[in-house]
Amino acid sequence: MEVVPRARLVKYLEEKKTYVVPLVAPEWFKDPYQEKFLWMSSLYEDENLLISPSQKPVEFLNRESLVGKKTSDVIGHRNAMVEDLITHKQVQRIEAGSYENILKMLASERIDFAIFGRMLYGSLVDELGLQKELYVSAKPIEKFSRKVLINPKSRTDLQKWLEKAVLDLRGSKEWKRMLVCSY
């Protein structure tokens, strides 16, 4: 398994090969009605958090609360709302090579905010020991279901098999315990 920028992933998905993409949301692929690709049931509910330096906290109220700020994202990873603000020159972006680097930039106040999925943030902030240096806005940017995408749509055999695996996973005590620990 490899993590690739979304632009490259979209090109892969245009090919006739079979791809299984975990932990994504239909809206990220312009497939809100789940018609373009095959989708599994939700693995878990997640939300994107607005993270800022604890010495300069940013409280997310709406998109206007980000205007005039500096952010960072991993190369190839984008949030539609922030991308629109960047396109209109209302937010400045610094590209980063990793999410760990983004948290370090926040802790050193090189950027004003960044957006992280709750589970990823919880894992990395603990690993880096930056809990005291970072602030999490009370209001999340957005909430969504983490799912598994399958392409091409003709792979209904794979969809049936994975759907059973997802439902089994969601019903397991270990999975529920892991989700509780992550939130």
mmCIF file of C-alpha atoms in Angstrom:
data_model
loop_
_atom_site.group_PDB
_atom_site.id
_atom_site.type_symbol
_atom_site.label_atom_id
_atom_site.label_comp_id
_atom_site.label_asym_id
_atom_site.label_seq_id
_atom_site.Cartn_x
_atom_site.Cartn_y
_atom_site.Cartn_z
ATOM 1 C CA MET A 1 0.000 0.000 0.000
ATOM 2 C CA GLU A 2 1.241 3.508 -0.753
ATOM 3 C CA VAL A 3 0.004 7.033 -0.062
ATOM 4 C CA VAL A 4 -0.166 9.096 -3.240
ATOM 5 C CA PRO A 5 -1.238 12.677 -4.010
ATOM 6 C CA ARG A 6 -4.879 12.937 -5.042
ATOM 7 C CA ALA A 7 -4.044 14.081 -8.594
ATOM 8 C CA ARG A 8 -2.023 10.892 -9.162
ATOM 9 C CA LEU A 9 -4.725 8.767 -7.527
ATOM 10 C CA VAL A 10 -7.360 10.254 -9.847
ATOM 11 C CA LYS A 11 -5.160 9.295 -12.835
ATOM 12 C CA TYR A 12 -4.821 5.759 -11.456
ATOM 13 C CA LEU A 13 -8.593 5.528 -11.084
ATOM 14 C CA GLU A 14 -9.016 6.432 -14.778
ATOM 15 C CA GLU A 15 -7.138 3.252 -15.697
ATOM 16 C CA LYS A 16 -8.974 -0.052 -16.173
ATOM 17 C CA LYS A 17 -7.013 -1.710 -13.344
ATOM 18 C CA THR A 18 -8.482 -2.671 -9.979
ATOM 19 C CA TYR A 19 -7.761 -0.234 -7.155
ATOM 20 C CA VAL A 20 -8.913 -0.365 -3.530
ATOM 21 C CA VAL A 21 -8.605 2.987 -1.743
ATOM 22 C CA PRO A 22 -9.247 2.911 2.024
ATOM 23 C CA LEU A 23 -10.210 5.719 4.417
ATOM 24 C CA VAL A 24 -11.641 8.170 1.877
ATOM 25 C CA ALA A 25 -14.968 9.961 1.446
ATOM 26 C CA PRO A 26 -17.172 10.068 -1.681
ATOM 27 C CA GLU A 27 -17.251 13.885 -1.629
ATOM 28 C CA TRP A 28 -13.479 14.012 -2.093
ATOM 29 C CA PHE A 29 -13.905 12.280 -5.456
ATOM 30 C CA LYS A 30 -16.893 14.309 -6.631
ATOM 31 C CA ASP A 31 -19.061 11.224 -6.077
ATOM 32 C CA PRO A 32 -21.530 12.331 -3.351
ATOM 33 C CA TYR A 33 -24.245 9.976 -4.648
ATOM 34 C CA GLN A 34 -21.762 7.073 -4.866
ATOM 35 C CA GLU A 35 -22.451 6.415 -8.554
ATOM 36 C CA LYS A 36 -18.982 6.854 -10.066
ATOM 37 C CA PHE A 37 -17.186 4.213 -7.972
ATOM 38 C CA LEU A 38 -18.120 1.273 -5.766
ATOM 39 C CA TRP A 39 -18.198 2.217 -2.065
ATOM 40 C CA MET A 40 -18.264 0.150 1.108
ATOM 41 C CA SER A 41 -20.222 0.951 4.255
ATOM 42 C CA SER A 42 -18.574 3.465 6.564
ATOM 43 C CA LEU A 43 -15.522 2.218 8.478
ATOM 44 C CA TYR A 44 -15.995 5.034 10.987
ATOM 45 C CA GLU A 45 -17.179 8.617 11.309
ATOM 46 C CA ASP A 46 -14.428 11.210 11.249
ATOM 47 C CA GLU A 47 -14.059 14.968 11.182
ATOM 48 C CA ASN A 48 -11.486 17.448 9.992
ATOM 49 C CA LEU A 49 -10.134 19.564 12.827
ATOM 50 C CA LEU A 50 -8.625 23.020 12.628
ATOM 51 C CA ILE A 51 -5.287 22.957 14.486
ATOM 52 C CA SER A 52 -3.324 26.090 15.401
ATOM 53 C CA PRO A 53 -0.446 27.068 17.727
ATOM 54 C CA SER A 54 -1.608 27.207 21.364
ATOM 55 C CA GLN A 55 0.068 30.634 21.721
ATOM 56 C CA LYS A 56 -1.953 31.955 18.734
ATOM 57 C CA PRO A 57 -5.163 29.910 18.739
ATOM 58 C CA VAL A 58 -7.532 30.135 15.776
ATOM 59 C CA GLU A 59 -11.174 29.382 16.489
ATOM 60 C CA PHE A 60 -13.013 28.157 13.387
ATOM 61 C CA LEU A 61 -16.381 29.866 13.040
ATOM 62 C CA ASN A 62 -16.697 29.879 9.256
ATOM 63 C CA ARG A 63 -14.418 30.214 6.233
ATOM 64 C CA GLU A 64 -13.961 33.939 6.895
ATOM 65 C CA SER A 65 -12.181 33.105 10.167
ATOM 66 C CA LEU A 66 -9.289 31.753 8.021
ATOM 67 C CA VAL A 67 -8.857 34.791 5.747
ATOM 68 C CA GLY A 68 -5.425 36.408 5.987
ATOM 69 C CA LYS A 69 -3.858 33.312 7.561
ATOM 70 C CA LYS A 70 -1.034 30.988 6.529
ATOM 71 C CA THR A 71 -1.530 27.217 6.329
ATOM 72 C CA SER A 72 0.266 24.095 5.194
ATOM 73 C CA ASP A 73 -0.739 20.808 3.641
ATOM 74 C CA VAL A 74 1.054 17.712 2.467
ATOM 75 C CA ILE A 75 1.890 17.962 -1.220
ATOM 76 C CA GLY A 76 -1.099 16.733 -3.229
ATOM 77 C CA HIS A 77 -3.570 16.708 -0.315
ATOM 78 C CA ARG A 78 -6.261 19.377 -0.366
ATOM 79 C CA ASN A 79 -9.327 20.624 1.509
ATOM 80 C CA ALA A 80 -11.884 22.152 -0.878
ATOM 81 C CA MET A 81 -12.796 25.106 1.346
ATOM 82 C CA VAL A 82 -9.176 26.057 2.038
ATOM 83 C CA GLU A 83 -8.250 25.486 -1.608
ATOM 84 C CA ASP A 84 -10.926 27.997 -2.634
ATOM 85 C CA LEU A 85 -9.509 30.564 -0.181
ATOM 86 C CA ILE A 86 -6.006 29.966 -1.582
ATOM 87 C CA THR A 87 -7.258 30.341 -5.163
ATOM 88 C CA HIS A 88 -8.773 33.713 -4.218
ATOM 89 C CA LYS A 89 -5.513 34.728 -2.490
ATOM 90 C CA GLN A 90 -7.203 34.945 0.917
ATOM 91 C CA VAL A 91 -5.011 32.253 2.496
ATOM 92 C CA GLN A 92 -1.339 31.497 1.866
ATOM 93 C CA ARG A 93 -0.102 27.883 1.698
ATOM 94 C CA ILE A 94 3.321 26.363 2.382
ATOM 95 C CA GLU A 95 3.695 22.830 0.999
ATOM 96 C CA ALA A 96 5.042 20.178 3.375
ATOM 97 C CA GLY A 97 6.505 16.730 2.901
ATOM 98 C CA SER A 98 4.663 15.138 5.826
ATOM 99 C CA TYR A 99 1.973 15.681 8.416
ATOM 100 C CA GLU A 100 4.636 15.479 11.127
ATOM 101 C CA ASN A 101 6.376 18.488 9.552
ATOM 102 C CA ILE A 102 3.107 20.415 9.538
ATOM 103 C CA LEU A 103 2.610 19.847 13.268
ATOM 104 C CA LYS A 104 6.171 21.004 13.912
ATOM 105 C CA MET A 105 5.541 24.151 11.814
ATOM 106 C CA LEU A 106 2.428 24.839 13.902
ATOM 107 C CA ALA A 107 4.288 24.309 17.172
ATOM 108 C CA SER A 108 6.996 26.752 16.051
ATOM 109 C CA GLU A 109 4.337 29.245 14.829
ATOM 110 C CA ARG A 110 5.593 29.207 11.213
ATOM 111 C CA ILE A 111 1.979 28.752 10.073
ATOM 112 C CA ASP A 112 -1.350 29.844 11.555
ATOM 113 C CA PHE A 113 -3.441 26.713 11.044
ATOM 114 C CA ALA A 114 -3.683 23.298 9.442
ATOM 115 C CA ILE A 115 -6.474 20.790 8.935
ATOM 116 C CA PHE A 116 -6.186 17.217 10.213
ATOM 117 C CA GLY A 117 -8.509 14.246 10.440
ATOM 118 C CA ARG A 118 -9.202 13.571 14.116
ATOM 119 C CA MET A 119 -7.646 10.101 14.215
ATOM 120 C CA LEU A 120 -4.478 11.141 12.358
ATOM 121 C CA TYR A 121 -4.048 14.200 14.566
ATOM 122 C CA GLY A 122 -4.494 12.213 17.776
ATOM 123 C CA SER A 123 -1.931 9.661 16.703
ATOM 124 C CA LEU A 124 0.721 12.147 15.545
ATOM 125 C CA VAL A 125 0.383 14.679 18.361
ATOM 126 C CA ASP A 126 0.922 11.891 20.893
ATOM 127 C CA GLU A 127 3.869 10.494 18.956
ATOM 128 C CA LEU A 128 5.519 13.942 18.723
ATOM 129 C CA GLY A 129 4.573 15.044 22.251
ATOM 130 C CA LEU A 130 3.130 18.370 21.043
ATOM 131 C CA GLN A 131 -0.158 18.404 22.982
ATOM 132 C CA LYS A 132 0.709 21.592 24.905
ATOM 133 C CA GLU A 133 1.976 23.460 21.842
ATOM 134 C CA LEU A 134 -1.174 22.945 19.746
ATOM 135 C CA TYR A 135 -4.788 24.099 19.971
ATOM 136 C CA VAL A 136 -7.835 22.324 18.499
ATOM 137 C CA SER A 137 -10.751 24.552 17.504
ATOM 138 C CA ALA A 138 -14.015 23.642 19.233
ATOM 139 C CA LYS A 139 -15.862 23.508 15.910
ATOM 140 C CA PRO A 140 -14.632 21.002 13.295
ATOM 141 C CA ILE A 141 -14.236 22.047 9.665
ATOM 142 C CA GLU A 142 -16.431 19.180 8.460
ATOM 143 C CA LYS A 143 -17.701 15.728 9.414
ATOM 144 C CA PHE A 144 -17.672 12.729 7.072
ATOM 145 C CA SER A 145 -17.670 8.937 6.833
ATOM 146 C CA ARG A 146 -14.390 7.148 6.128
ATOM 147 C CA LYS A 147 -15.101 4.511 3.503
ATOM 148 C CA VAL A 148 -13.339 2.204 1.056
ATOM 149 C CA LEU A 149 -13.504 2.996 -2.675
ATOM 150 C CA ILE A 150 -13.235 0.268 -5.323
ATOM 151 C CA ASN A 151 -12.563 0.900 -8.984
ATOM 152 C CA PRO A 152 -13.694 -0.161 -11.551
ATOM 153 C CA LYS A 153 -17.408 -0.424 -10.835
ATOM 154 C CA SER A 154 -17.461 -3.855 -12.499
ATOM 155 C CA ARG A 155 -15.687 -5.395 -9.460
ATOM 156 C CA THR A 156 -18.907 -6.214 -7.606
ATOM 157 C CA ASP A 157 -17.335 -9.532 -6.534
ATOM 158 C CA LEU A 158 -14.637 -7.631 -4.653
ATOM 159 C CA GLN A 159 -17.223 -5.208 -3.292
ATOM 160 C CA LYS A 160 -19.292 -8.045 -1.780
ATOM 161 C CA TRP A 161 -16.238 -9.605 -0.155
ATOM 162 C CA LEU A 162 -14.934 -6.271 1.224
ATOM 163 C CA GLU A 163 -18.388 -5.203 2.408
ATOM 164 C CA LYS A 164 -18.608 -8.346 4.550
ATOM 165 C CA ALA A 165 -15.101 -7.649 5.908
ATOM 166 C CA VAL A 166 -16.019 -4.025 6.729
ATOM 167 C CA LEU A 167 -19.204 -5.077 8.524
ATOM 168 C CA ASP A 168 -17.298 -7.776 10.445
ATOM 169 C CA LEU A 169 -14.651 -5.220 11.412
ATOM 170 C CA ARG A 170 -17.239 -2.684 12.557
ATOM 171 C CA GLY A 171 -18.856 -5.344 14.720
ATOM 172 C CA SER A 172 -15.620 -6.424 16.399
ATOM 173 C CA LYS A 173 -14.846 -5.445 19.985
ATOM 174 C CA GLU A 174 -11.230 -4.646 19.055
ATOM 175 C CA TRP A 175 -12.308 -2.142 16.371
ATOM 176 C CA LYS A 176 -14.749 -0.428 18.716
ATOM 177 C CA ARG A 177 -12.091 -0.247 21.432
ATOM 178 C CA MET A 178 -9.556 1.218 18.995
ATOM 179 C CA LEU A 179 -12.037 3.880 17.867
ATOM 180 C CA VAL A 180 -12.862 4.837 21.453
ATOM 181 C CA CYS A 181 -9.133 5.189 22.267
ATOM 182 C CA SER A 182 -8.602 7.356 19.182
ATOM 183 C CA TYR A 183 -11.411 9.759 20.083
#
